[in-house]
């Protein structure tokens, strides 16, 4: 018998990777020498503020930082998170029980299922969405029930439309505002309805708040925890990645209900050993500086958003002007699926985007553009699309 290696069912049953086909076409275009404009992946191109980088350099030379960190995060980091939540959202957190550090929020989102989802448990997830929510469920043997986000509902899930038996069975609900990929935002009224739903059906609420600092035109997105009753039912995931242009650093946090934070911390302590302390010291500096270092990038993204949206509209494409995030959710021209539209943009215009269907079935009909390239390149996007026959 030849030696055989078989991957686990959880890996073999993964849906096809969202970016794999695009990556293939991208490589093909690059090998033909095409000058691609990549509006595919949401990753800030602006460097991390230098005050933060300085702290890392300082921290890297301290021998105390060369040892294992605590899995839940340094007390000073958790305190800095609590201080930031207090000053930014007026939310009071106990750093010992209501804050846990994450190796990027993606890690925490995945491990949330390890901590709280048993085989057969039902988890409510939006479609389209950031894929880690439902992949976490699937890896833990749970089942996902998808809530379609529709334009007529401002891309908020319609909780009233959830069948009674599903609501009754549900263990957990994932929400994410400001939203990736639709760029939609949520208000207090929506969060109140979420809390009512959670209490009525005993459902844990997980809010992914990665984009609260990327609000435009003076709009300040809120934290789920600002709403009365949120802490009783929920946990909020946040990250330094998008806020401070630190995606490569891998540092984030989960805050809120102490039992949920504690459960996540327990799962993590069995799987990882926390974040390099020098990175945490740099993170403390970022949180301390807060808006002072966020505002310059917010201005840049807002200007880019205007250039992209105005340009796309000028060539006849339909999209809302986002109030937050660095995404623009664009309707496909009549007669084209999101995969076809994306392929056309890539092959005929050299513009890389992401098909809505890659974020879930209900994402069909849309394509996601990001504004993570400079404004000169963004101006060129509309020019290139103008020359394509759509
Ligand atoms: C980028 C992103 C994250 C992950 O960020 P980390 O770098 O892992 O902190 C989480 N949620 C959404 C919606 C994102 O777009």
mmCIF file of C-alpha atoms and ligand atoms in Angstrom:
data_model
loop_
_atom_site.group_PDB
_atom_site.id
_atom_site.type_symbol
_atom_site.label_atom_id
_atom_site.label_comp_id
_atom_site.label_asym_id
_atom_site.label_seq_id
_atom_site.Cartn_x
_atom_site.Cartn_y
_atom_site.Cartn_z
ATOM 1 C CA UNK A 1 0.000 0.000 0.000
ATOM 2 C CA UNK A 2 1.479 3.374 -0.949
ATOM 3 C CA UNK A 3 1.692 5.958 1.791
ATOM 4 C CA UNK A 4 -1.256 8.349 1.481
ATOM 5 C CA UNK A 5 -2.006 11.734 2.978
ATOM 6 C CA UNK A 6 -5.589 12.800 3.288
ATOM 7 C CA UNK A 7 -6.625 16.243 4.417
ATOM 8 C CA UNK A 8 -9.317 16.612 7.037
ATOM 9 C CA UNK A 9 -12.924 16.881 5.965
ATOM 10 C CA UNK A 10 -13.035 20.458 7.256
ATOM 11 C CA UNK A 11 -10.305 21.402 4.783
ATOM 12 C CA UNK A 12 -11.618 19.316 1.895
ATOM 13 C CA UNK A 13 -15.098 20.752 2.278
ATOM 14 C CA UNK A 14 -13.946 24.394 2.185
ATOM 15 C CA UNK A 15 -15.619 26.477 -0.510
ATOM 16 C CA UNK A 16 -13.233 27.411 -3.344
ATOM 17 C CA UNK A 17 -10.949 30.178 -2.128
ATOM 18 C CA UNK A 18 -12.375 33.550 -3.049
ATOM 19 C CA UNK A 19 -9.212 35.002 -4.512
ATOM 20 C CA UNK A 20 -7.753 31.891 -6.181
ATOM 21 C CA UNK A 21 -9.300 32.385 -9.640
ATOM 22 C CA UNK A 22 -8.602 36.129 -9.555
ATOM 23 C CA UNK A 23 -5.014 35.428 -8.510
ATOM 24 C CA UNK A 24 -4.594 33.104 -11.467
ATOM 25 C CA UNK A 25 -5.908 35.704 -13.932
ATOM 26 C CA UNK A 26 -3.831 38.391 -12.222
ATOM 27 C CA UNK A 27 -0.611 36.397 -12.602
ATOM 28 C CA UNK A 28 -1.486 35.682 -16.212
ATOM 29 C CA UNK A 29 -2.022 39.394 -16.952
ATOM 30 C CA UNK A 30 1.190 40.344 -15.137
ATOM 31 C CA UNK A 31 3.172 37.786 -17.110
ATOM 32 C CA UNK A 32 1.832 39.425 -20.281
ATOM 33 C CA UNK A 33 3.266 42.699 -18.945
ATOM 34 C CA UNK A 34 -0.113 44.322 -18.187
ATOM 35 C CA UNK A 35 0.095 47.353 -15.872
ATOM 36 C CA UNK A 36 -2.534 46.233 -13.356
ATOM 37 C CA UNK A 37 -4.347 48.555 -10.957
ATOM 38 C CA UNK A 38 -5.163 46.340 -7.996
ATOM 39 C CA UNK A 39 -8.397 47.325 -6.244
ATOM 40 C CA UNK A 40 -8.911 43.747 -5.106
ATOM 41 C CA UNK A 41 -7.633 43.368 -1.585
ATOM 42 C CA UNK A 42 -8.474 45.555 1.413
ATOM 43 C CA UNK A 43 -5.004 46.292 2.725
ATOM 44 C CA UNK A 44 -3.887 49.883 3.443
ATOM 45 C CA UNK A 45 -1.005 51.018 1.231
ATOM 46 C CA UNK A 46 -0.237 53.888 3.635
ATOM 47 C CA UNK A 47 2.649 53.114 6.031
ATOM 48 C CA UNK A 48 2.197 52.693 9.791
ATOM 49 C CA UNK A 49 2.689 56.038 11.611
ATOM 50 C CA UNK A 50 6.368 56.501 12.496
ATOM 51 C CA UNK A 51 5.723 57.031 16.249
ATOM 52 C CA UNK A 52 4.370 53.468 16.322
ATOM 53 C CA UNK A 53 7.309 52.038 14.372
ATOM 54 C CA UNK A 54 9.713 53.801 16.795
ATOM 55 C CA UNK A 55 8.100 52.037 19.756
ATOM 56 C CA UNK A 56 8.566 48.666 18.110
ATOM 57 C CA UNK A 57 12.257 49.350 17.538
ATOM 58 C CA UNK A 58 12.660 50.406 21.155
ATOM 59 C CA UNK A 59 10.688 47.412 22.433
ATOM 60 C CA UNK A 60 12.550 44.926 20.260
ATOM 61 C CA UNK A 61 15.825 45.532 22.099
ATOM 62 C CA UNK A 62 14.416 44.878 25.593
ATOM 63 C CA UNK A 63 15.296 41.339 26.758
ATOM 64 C CA UNK A 64 12.093 41.206 28.859
ATOM 65 C CA UNK A 65 10.194 41.298 25.577
ATOM 66 C CA UNK A 66 12.061 38.298 24.193
ATOM 67 C CA UNK A 67 10.190 35.834 26.375
ATOM 68 C CA UNK A 68 6.685 34.374 26.017
ATOM 69 C CA UNK A 69 4.005 37.032 26.313
ATOM 70 C CA UNK A 70 0.715 36.332 28.092
ATOM 71 C CA UNK A 71 -1.866 34.820 25.739
ATOM 72 C CA UNK A 72 -4.518 37.340 26.814
ATOM 73 C CA UNK A 73 -2.260 40.360 26.393
ATOM 74 C CA UNK A 74 -0.077 42.535 28.652
ATOM 75 C CA UNK A 75 -2.004 44.305 31.394
ATOM 76 C CA UNK A 76 -0.748 47.611 29.936
ATOM 77 C CA UNK A 77 -2.093 46.761 26.473
ATOM 78 C CA UNK A 78 -5.495 45.771 27.831
ATOM 79 C CA UNK A 79 -5.556 48.977 29.869
ATOM 80 C CA UNK A 80 -4.726 50.982 26.729
ATOM 81 C CA UNK A 81 -7.636 49.291 24.925
ATOM 82 C CA UNK A 82 -9.959 50.166 27.826
ATOM 83 C CA UNK A 83 -8.744 53.778 27.797
ATOM 84 C CA UNK A 84 -9.273 54.016 24.048
ATOM 85 C CA UNK A 85 -12.813 52.604 24.286
ATOM 86 C CA UNK A 86 -13.518 55.098 27.067
ATOM 87 C CA UNK A 87 -12.263 58.121 25.162
ATOM 88 C CA UNK A 88 -13.502 57.085 21.713
ATOM 89 C CA UNK A 89 -16.884 55.507 22.558
ATOM 90 C CA UNK A 90 -17.485 56.449 26.187
ATOM 91 C CA UNK A 91 -17.611 52.707 26.944
ATOM 92 C CA UNK A 92 -16.155 51.596 30.276
ATOM 93 C CA UNK A 93 -14.334 48.247 30.225
ATOM 94 C CA UNK A 94 -12.664 46.218 32.961
ATOM 95 C CA UNK A 95 -9.267 45.480 31.354
ATOM 96 C CA UNK A 96 -8.824 42.314 33.430
ATOM 97 C CA UNK A 97 -12.101 40.652 32.438
ATOM 98 C CA UNK A 98 -13.599 42.473 29.488
ATOM 99 C CA UNK A 99 -10.588 42.828 27.156
ATOM 100 C CA UNK A 100 -8.466 40.182 25.429
ATOM 101 C CA UNK A 101 -5.688 40.812 22.916
ATOM 102 C CA UNK A 102 -5.844 39.070 19.531
ATOM 103 C CA UNK A 103 -3.199 38.207 16.958
ATOM 104 C CA UNK A 104 -5.251 40.292 14.548
ATOM 105 C CA UNK A 105 -9.025 40.151 14.809
ATOM 106 C CA UNK A 106 -9.143 37.356 12.199
ATOM 107 C CA UNK A 107 -7.553 35.032 14.750
ATOM 108 C CA UNK A 108 -10.146 35.914 17.378
ATOM 109 C CA UNK A 109 -13.050 35.601 14.962
ATOM 110 C CA UNK A 110 -11.905 32.092 14.033
ATOM 111 C CA UNK A 111 -11.304 31.079 17.652
ATOM 112 C CA UNK A 112 -14.706 32.375 18.748
ATOM 113 C CA UNK A 113 -16.172 29.255 17.147
ATOM 114 C CA UNK A 114 -13.605 27.047 18.907
ATOM 115 C CA UNK A 115 -14.803 28.515 22.192
ATOM 116 C CA UNK A 116 -18.566 28.558 21.641
ATOM 117 C CA UNK A 117 -19.696 26.416 18.697
ATOM 118 C CA UNK A 118 -20.334 22.689 19.090
ATOM 119 C CA UNK A 119 -20.976 20.270 16.204
ATOM 120 C CA UNK A 120 -24.511 20.860 14.971
ATOM 121 C CA UNK A 121 -24.861 24.355 16.490
ATOM 122 C CA UNK A 122 -26.473 26.925 14.239
ATOM 123 C CA UNK A 123 -24.765 30.254 13.549
ATOM 124 C CA UNK A 124 -26.398 33.204 11.779
ATOM 125 C CA UNK A 125 -24.094 34.887 9.263
ATOM 126 C CA UNK A 126 -24.704 37.620 6.712
ATOM 127 C CA UNK A 127 -24.362 37.058 2.987
ATOM 128 C CA UNK A 128 -22.238 38.684 1.605
ATOM 129 C CA UNK A 129 -19.672 38.788 4.434
ATOM 130 C CA UNK A 130 -16.044 38.529 5.539
ATOM 131 C CA UNK A 131 -15.620 34.752 5.083
ATOM 132 C CA UNK A 132 -13.944 33.958 8.423
ATOM 133 C CA UNK A 133 -17.288 34.026 10.305
ATOM 134 C CA UNK A 134 -18.785 31.059 8.472
ATOM 135 C CA UNK A 135 -15.504 29.225 8.013
ATOM 136 C CA UNK A 136 -15.023 29.333 11.798
ATOM 137 C CA UNK A 137 -18.450 27.737 12.231
ATOM 138 C CA UNK A 138 -17.683 25.074 9.631
ATOM 139 C CA UNK A 139 -14.293 24.218 11.200
ATOM 140 C CA UNK A 140 -16.064 23.646 14.520
ATOM 141 C CA UNK A 141 -18.659 21.385 12.903
ATOM 142 C CA UNK A 142 -21.447 23.939 13.263
ATOM 143 C CA UNK A 143 -23.985 24.923 10.630
ATOM 144 C CA UNK A 144 -24.336 28.349 9.060
ATOM 145 C CA UNK A 145 -27.647 30.006 8.246
ATOM 146 C CA UNK A 146 -27.144 32.923 5.868
ATOM 147 C CA UNK A 147 -29.009 36.214 6.226
ATOM 148 C CA UNK A 148 -29.100 38.044 2.876
ATOM 149 C CA UNK A 149 -28.070 41.706 2.925
ATOM 150 C CA UNK A 150 -30.270 43.571 0.477
ATOM 151 C CA UNK A 151 -30.015 47.062 -0.877
ATOM 152 C CA UNK A 152 -33.662 47.781 -0.005
ATOM 153 C CA UNK A 153 -32.776 47.054 3.654
ATOM 154 C CA UNK A 154 -29.648 49.237 3.483
ATOM 155 C CA UNK A 155 -27.593 46.020 3.597
ATOM 156 C CA UNK A 156 -28.717 45.266 7.154
ATOM 157 C CA UNK A 157 -29.981 41.731 7.899
ATOM 158 C CA UNK A 158 -33.759 41.504 8.239
ATOM 159 C CA UNK A 159 -34.083 39.854 11.651
ATOM 160 C CA UNK A 160 -37.879 39.684 11.340
ATOM 161 C CA UNK A 161 -37.506 37.476 8.271
ATOM 162 C CA UNK A 162 -35.585 34.761 10.157
ATOM 163 C CA UNK A 163 -37.885 31.712 10.417
ATOM 164 C CA UNK A 164 -39.020 31.021 14.008
ATOM 165 C CA UNK A 165 -37.427 27.562 14.161
ATOM 166 C CA UNK A 166 -34.092 28.970 12.957
ATOM 167 C CA UNK A 167 -34.151 31.793 15.501
ATOM 168 C CA UNK A 168 -35.000 29.308 18.219
ATOM 169 C CA UNK A 169 -32.141 26.997 17.289
ATOM 170 C CA UNK A 170 -29.536 29.728 16.681
ATOM 171 C CA UNK A 171 -26.557 29.933 19.042
ATOM 172 C CA UNK A 172 -24.683 32.919 17.660
ATOM 173 C CA UNK A 173 -25.080 35.871 15.265
ATOM 174 C CA UNK A 174 -22.294 37.700 13.394
ATOM 175 C CA UNK A 175 -22.729 41.330 12.376
ATOM 176 C CA UNK A 176 -20.177 43.785 10.949
ATOM 177 C CA UNK A 177 -20.693 47.554 10.591
ATOM 178 C CA UNK A 178 -19.286 49.586 8.942
ATOM 179 C CA UNK A 179 -19.506 46.614 6.619
ATOM 180 C CA UNK A 180 -17.064 44.749 4.438
ATOM 181 C CA UNK A 181 -17.848 44.298 1.535
ATOM 182 C CA UNK A 182 -20.967 46.503 1.112
ATOM 183 C CA UNK A 183 -19.600 49.613 2.967
ATOM 184 C CA UNK A 184 -23.014 49.902 4.681
ATOM 185 C CA UNK A 185 -23.283 51.442 8.150
ATOM 186 C CA UNK A 186 -25.584 50.700 11.097
ATOM 187 C CA UNK A 187 -27.256 52.995 13.614
ATOM 188 C CA UNK A 188 -28.346 52.613 17.207
ATOM 189 C CA UNK A 189 -31.818 51.558 16.170
ATOM 190 C CA UNK A 190 -30.450 48.525 14.307
ATOM 191 C CA UNK A 191 -28.250 47.523 17.253
ATOM 192 C CA UNK A 192 -31.278 47.808 19.567
ATOM 193 C CA UNK A 193 -33.178 45.394 17.360
ATOM 194 C CA UNK A 194 -30.192 43.030 17.412
ATOM 195 C CA UNK A 195 -30.129 43.114 21.227
ATOM 196 C CA UNK A 196 -33.888 42.459 21.422
ATOM 197 C CA UNK A 197 -33.503 39.532 19.040
ATOM 198 C CA UNK A 198 -30.566 38.180 21.060
ATOM 199 C CA UNK A 199 -32.481 38.350 24.331
ATOM 200 C CA UNK A 200 -35.637 36.868 22.875
ATOM 201 C CA UNK A 201 -33.850 33.849 21.383
ATOM 202 C CA UNK A 202 -30.790 33.574 23.624
ATOM 203 C CA UNK A 203 -28.330 34.242 20.813
ATOM 204 C CA UNK A 204 -24.727 35.414 21.361
ATOM 205 C CA UNK A 205 -23.956 38.543 19.320
ATOM 206 C CA UNK A 206 -20.501 38.960 17.789
ATOM 207 C CA UNK A 207 -19.892 42.379 16.285
ATOM 208 C CA UNK A 208 -16.893 42.917 14.016
ATOM 209 C CA UNK A 209 -16.053 46.622 14.346
ATOM 210 C CA UNK A 210 -12.856 46.687 12.252
ATOM 211 C CA UNK A 211 -13.885 49.860 10.383
ATOM 212 C CA UNK A 212 -15.287 52.209 13.046
ATOM 213 C CA UNK A 213 -12.379 54.633 12.534
ATOM 214 C CA UNK A 214 -12.780 54.837 8.754
ATOM 215 C CA UNK A 215 -15.821 57.156 8.747
ATOM 216 C CA UNK A 216 -16.034 60.058 6.292
ATOM 217 C CA UNK A 217 -17.499 63.566 6.115
ATOM 218 C CA UNK A 218 -17.388 63.812 9.911
ATOM 219 C CA UNK A 219 -19.387 60.597 10.414
ATOM 220 C CA UNK A 220 -18.235 58.675 13.532
ATOM 221 C CA UNK A 221 -19.425 55.062 13.471
ATOM 222 C CA UNK A 222 -20.478 53.733 16.873
ATOM 223 C CA UNK A 223 -19.438 50.733 18.908
ATOM 224 C CA UNK A 224 -22.065 48.031 19.488
ATOM 225 C CA UNK A 225 -21.180 48.309 23.193
ATOM 226 C CA UNK A 226 -22.494 51.883 23.318
ATOM 227 C CA UNK A 227 -26.012 50.489 23.167
ATOM 228 C CA UNK A 228 -27.766 49.570 26.388
ATOM 229 C CA UNK A 229 -27.897 45.823 26.912
ATOM 230 C CA UNK A 230 -25.109 45.041 24.421
ATOM 231 C CA UNK A 231 -22.677 43.867 27.091
ATOM 232 C CA UNK A 232 -25.187 41.330 28.390
ATOM 233 C CA UNK A 233 -25.374 39.553 25.032
ATOM 234 C CA UNK A 234 -22.307 40.411 23.036
ATOM 235 C CA UNK A 235 -18.652 40.689 22.223
ATOM 236 C CA UNK A 236 -17.001 43.168 19.850
ATOM 237 C CA UNK A 237 -13.956 42.462 17.706
ATOM 238 C CA UNK A 238 -11.676 45.350 16.867
ATOM 239 C CA UNK A 239 -8.283 45.702 15.329
ATOM 240 C CA UNK A 240 -5.372 48.046 14.910
ATOM 241 C CA UNK A 241 -5.003 46.791 11.312
ATOM 242 C CA UNK A 242 -7.266 49.128 9.368
ATOM 243 C CA UNK A 243 -7.329 51.916 11.967
ATOM 244 C CA UNK A 244 -3.577 52.515 12.123
ATOM 245 C CA UNK A 245 -2.420 50.925 8.833
ATOM 246 C CA UNK A 246 -0.998 47.959 10.745
ATOM 247 C CA UNK A 247 -2.324 44.899 8.877
ATOM 248 C CA UNK A 248 1.112 43.263 8.842
ATOM 249 C CA UNK A 249 1.650 43.638 12.576
ATOM 250 C CA UNK A 250 -1.110 41.263 13.707
ATOM 251 C CA UNK A 251 -2.658 42.997 16.685
ATOM 252 C CA UNK A 252 -6.315 43.383 17.630
ATOM 253 C CA UNK A 253 -8.707 42.891 20.525
ATOM 254 C CA UNK A 254 -12.063 41.517 21.610
ATOM 255 C CA UNK A 255 -14.060 43.352 24.265
ATOM 256 C CA UNK A 256 -17.409 43.091 26.002
ATOM 257 C CA UNK A 257 -19.253 40.417 27.953
ATOM 258 C CA UNK A 258 -16.774 38.902 30.457
ATOM 259 C CA UNK A 259 -18.013 35.325 29.930
ATOM 260 C CA UNK A 260 -17.611 35.643 26.162
ATOM 261 C CA UNK A 261 -14.221 37.362 26.455
ATOM 262 C CA UNK A 262 -13.157 34.790 29.048
ATOM 263 C CA UNK A 263 -14.268 31.848 26.907
ATOM 264 C CA UNK A 264 -12.374 33.184 23.916
ATOM 265 C CA UNK A 265 -9.291 33.769 26.094
ATOM 266 C CA UNK A 266 -9.523 30.185 27.365
ATOM 267 C CA UNK A 267 -9.628 28.776 23.826
ATOM 268 C CA UNK A 268 -6.704 30.994 22.830
ATOM 269 C CA UNK A 269 -4.559 30.096 25.818
ATOM 270 C CA UNK A 270 -4.697 26.492 24.622
ATOM 271 C CA UNK A 271 -3.699 27.360 21.064
ATOM 272 C CA UNK A 272 -1.437 30.414 20.977
ATOM 273 C CA UNK A 273 0.955 32.355 23.162
ATOM 274 C CA UNK A 274 -0.079 35.913 22.461
ATOM 275 C CA UNK A 275 1.516 38.835 20.645
ATOM 276 C CA UNK A 276 5.224 39.795 20.735
ATOM 277 C CA UNK A 277 5.356 42.321 23.565
ATOM 278 C CA UNK A 278 7.232 44.888 21.479
ATOM 279 C CA UNK A 279 4.284 44.842 19.071
ATOM 280 C CA UNK A 280 1.943 45.338 22.028
ATOM 281 C CA UNK A 281 4.044 48.311 23.196
ATOM 282 C CA UNK A 282 3.769 49.772 19.696
ATOM 283 C CA UNK A 283 0.030 49.087 19.807
ATOM 284 C CA UNK A 284 -0.251 50.954 23.119
ATOM 285 C CA UNK A 285 1.407 53.948 21.450
ATOM 286 C CA UNK A 286 -1.011 53.789 18.497
ATOM 287 C CA UNK A 287 -4.043 53.668 20.813
ATOM 288 C CA UNK A 288 -2.625 56.500 22.924
ATOM 289 C CA UNK A 289 -2.146 58.739 19.892
ATOM 290 C CA UNK A 290 -5.559 57.730 18.602
ATOM 291 C CA UNK A 291 -7.284 60.112 16.251
ATOM 292 C CA UNK A 292 -4.216 62.292 15.880
ATOM 293 C CA UNK A 293 -2.605 59.594 13.726
ATOM 294 C CA UNK A 294 -5.835 58.277 12.182
ATOM 295 C CA UNK A 295 -7.071 61.586 10.787
ATOM 296 C CA UNK A 296 -4.374 61.937 8.083
ATOM 297 C CA UNK A 297 -5.213 58.534 6.549
ATOM 298 C CA UNK A 298 -8.946 59.152 6.888
ATOM 299 C CA UNK A 299 -8.502 62.308 4.799
ATOM 300 C CA UNK A 300 -6.575 60.370 2.164
ATOM 301 C CA UNK A 301 -9.216 57.625 1.944
ATOM 302 C CA UNK A 302 -12.036 60.156 1.752
ATOM 303 C CA UNK A 303 -10.380 61.982 -1.132
ATOM 304 C CA UNK A 304 -9.751 58.682 -2.920
ATOM 305 C CA UNK A 305 -13.353 57.586 -2.326
ATOM 306 C CA UNK A 306 -14.581 60.761 -4.012
ATOM 307 C CA UNK A 307 -12.286 60.291 -6.991
ATOM 308 C CA UNK A 308 -13.288 56.650 -7.465
ATOM 309 C CA UNK A 309 -17.033 57.125 -6.947
ATOM 310 C CA UNK A 310 -17.213 60.213 -9.177
ATOM 311 C CA UNK A 311 -15.178 58.427 -11.846
ATOM 312 C CA UNK A 312 -17.283 55.251 -11.774
ATOM 313 C CA UNK A 313 -20.515 57.240 -11.930
ATOM 314 C CA UNK A 314 -19.165 59.291 -14.820
ATOM 315 C CA UNK A 315 -18.732 56.103 -16.857
ATOM 316 C CA UNK A 316 -22.285 55.014 -16.058
ATOM 317 C CA UNK A 317 -21.689 52.608 -13.180
ATOM 318 C CA UNK A 318 -24.002 52.628 -10.183
ATOM 319 C CA UNK A 319 -22.788 52.814 -6.586
ATOM 320 C CA UNK A 320 -23.569 54.564 -3.309
ATOM 321 C CA UNK A 321 -20.990 56.949 -1.896
ATOM 322 C CA UNK A 322 -19.781 55.098 1.230
ATOM 323 C CA UNK A 323 -19.994 56.814 4.610
ATOM 324 C CA UNK A 324 -17.236 54.549 5.905
ATOM 325 C CA UNK A 325 -14.683 51.795 5.048
ATOM 326 C CA UNK A 326 -12.328 51.800 2.100
ATOM 327 C CA UNK A 327 -14.698 49.789 -0.101
ATOM 328 C CA UNK A 328 -17.063 50.800 -2.865
ATOM 329 C CA UNK A 329 -19.862 48.322 -3.678
ATOM 330 C CA UNK A 330 -20.680 48.703 -7.343
ATOM 331 C CA UNK A 331 -23.698 47.251 -9.172
ATOM 332 C CA UNK A 332 -22.860 45.081 -12.163
ATOM 333 C CA UNK A 333 -23.926 46.483 -15.535
ATOM 334 C CA UNK A 334 -27.082 44.837 -16.902
ATOM 335 C CA UNK A 335 -26.497 41.364 -18.275
ATOM 336 C CA UNK A 336 -23.179 40.704 -16.512
ATOM 337 C CA UNK A 337 -22.689 38.473 -13.477
ATOM 338 C CA UNK A 338 -20.203 39.613 -10.850
ATOM 339 C CA UNK A 339 -17.659 37.032 -12.069
ATOM 340 C CA UNK A 340 -18.093 38.195 -15.685
ATOM 341 C CA UNK A 341 -17.841 41.875 -14.750
ATOM 342 C CA UNK A 342 -14.699 41.236 -12.668
ATOM 343 C CA UNK A 343 -13.131 39.228 -15.505
ATOM 344 C CA UNK A 344 -13.905 41.986 -18.014
ATOM 345 C CA UNK A 345 -12.423 44.656 -15.741
ATOM 346 C CA UNK A 346 -9.288 42.584 -15.317
ATOM 347 C CA UNK A 347 -8.828 41.430 -18.918
ATOM 348 C CA UNK A 348 -9.953 44.580 -20.762
ATOM 349 C CA UNK A 349 -9.092 47.388 -18.316
ATOM 350 C CA UNK A 350 -6.301 45.880 -16.205
ATOM 351 C CA UNK A 351 -8.308 46.697 -13.080
ATOM 352 C CA UNK A 352 -8.466 44.058 -10.336
ATOM 353 C CA UNK A 353 -11.704 43.917 -8.289
ATOM 354 C CA UNK A 354 -13.518 41.242 -6.293
ATOM 355 C CA UNK A 355 -16.790 39.657 -7.476
ATOM 356 C CA UNK A 356 -19.619 40.006 -4.958
ATOM 357 C CA UNK A 357 -20.435 36.306 -5.211
ATOM 358 C CA UNK A 358 -17.064 35.558 -3.611
ATOM 359 C CA UNK A 359 -18.472 36.997 -0.375
ATOM 360 C CA UNK A 360 -21.631 34.872 -0.518
ATOM 361 C CA UNK A 361 -24.532 34.060 -2.831
ATOM 362 C CA UNK A 362 -26.377 37.268 -1.945
ATOM 363 C CA UNK A 363 -23.343 39.287 -3.077
ATOM 364 C CA UNK A 364 -24.196 38.440 -6.711
ATOM 365 C CA UNK A 365 -24.944 41.518 -8.776
ATOM 366 C CA UNK A 366 -22.131 43.548 -7.219
ATOM 367 C CA UNK A 367 -18.380 43.987 -7.434
ATOM 368 C CA UNK A 368 -16.185 45.352 -4.627
ATOM 369 C CA UNK A 369 -13.604 48.045 -5.371
ATOM 370 C CA UNK A 370 -11.096 49.195 -2.729
ATOM 371 C CA UNK A 371 -9.339 52.552 -2.532
ATOM 372 C CA UNK A 372 -5.958 51.213 -1.414
ATOM 373 C CA UNK A 373 -3.975 52.788 -4.288
ATOM 374 C CA UNK A 374 -2.984 56.444 -4.730
ATOM 375 C CA UNK A 375 -5.267 59.026 -6.308
ATOM 376 C CA UNK A 376 -3.451 59.271 -9.637
ATOM 377 C CA UNK A 377 -4.007 55.568 -10.189
ATOM 378 C CA UNK A 378 -7.620 55.852 -9.038
ATOM 379 C CA UNK A 379 -8.267 58.596 -11.608
ATOM 380 C CA UNK A 380 -6.961 56.245 -14.257
ATOM 381 C CA UNK A 381 -9.479 53.535 -13.245
ATOM 382 C CA UNK A 382 -12.486 55.368 -14.697
ATOM 383 C CA UNK A 383 -10.484 56.323 -17.796
ATOM 384 C CA UNK A 384 -9.640 52.694 -18.422
ATOM 385 C CA UNK A 385 -13.209 51.497 -17.805
ATOM 386 C CA UNK A 386 -14.538 54.146 -20.211
ATOM 387 C CA UNK A 387 -12.656 52.412 -23.013
ATOM 388 C CA UNK A 388 -14.153 48.990 -22.204
ATOM 389 C CA UNK A 389 -17.359 47.878 -23.840
ATOM 390 C CA UNK A 390 -19.669 46.889 -20.983
HETATM 391 C C1 LIG B 1 -9.610 43.261 7.598
HETATM 392 C C2 LIG B 1 -10.765 42.694 8.320
HETATM 393 C C3 LIG B 1 -10.596 41.961 9.498
HETATM 394 C C4 LIG B 1 -9.281 41.400 9.969
HETATM 395 O O1 LIG B 1 -8.391 42.239 10.392
HETATM 396 P P1 LIG B 1 -7.118 41.746 11.197
HETATM 397 O O2 LIG B 1 -5.970 42.234 10.400
HETATM 398 O O3 LIG B 1 -7.123 40.264 11.316
HETATM 399 O O4 LIG B 1 -7.271 42.413 12.512
HETATM 400 C C5 LIG B 1 -11.707 41.583 10.212
HETATM 401 N N1 LIG B 1 -12.932 41.867 9.772
HETATM 402 C C6 LIG B 1 -13.134 42.526 8.634
HETATM 403 C C7 LIG B 1 -14.526 42.790 8.210
HETATM 404 C C8 LIG B 1 -12.067 42.940 7.858
HETATM 405 O O5 LIG B 1 -12.303 43.551 6.700
#
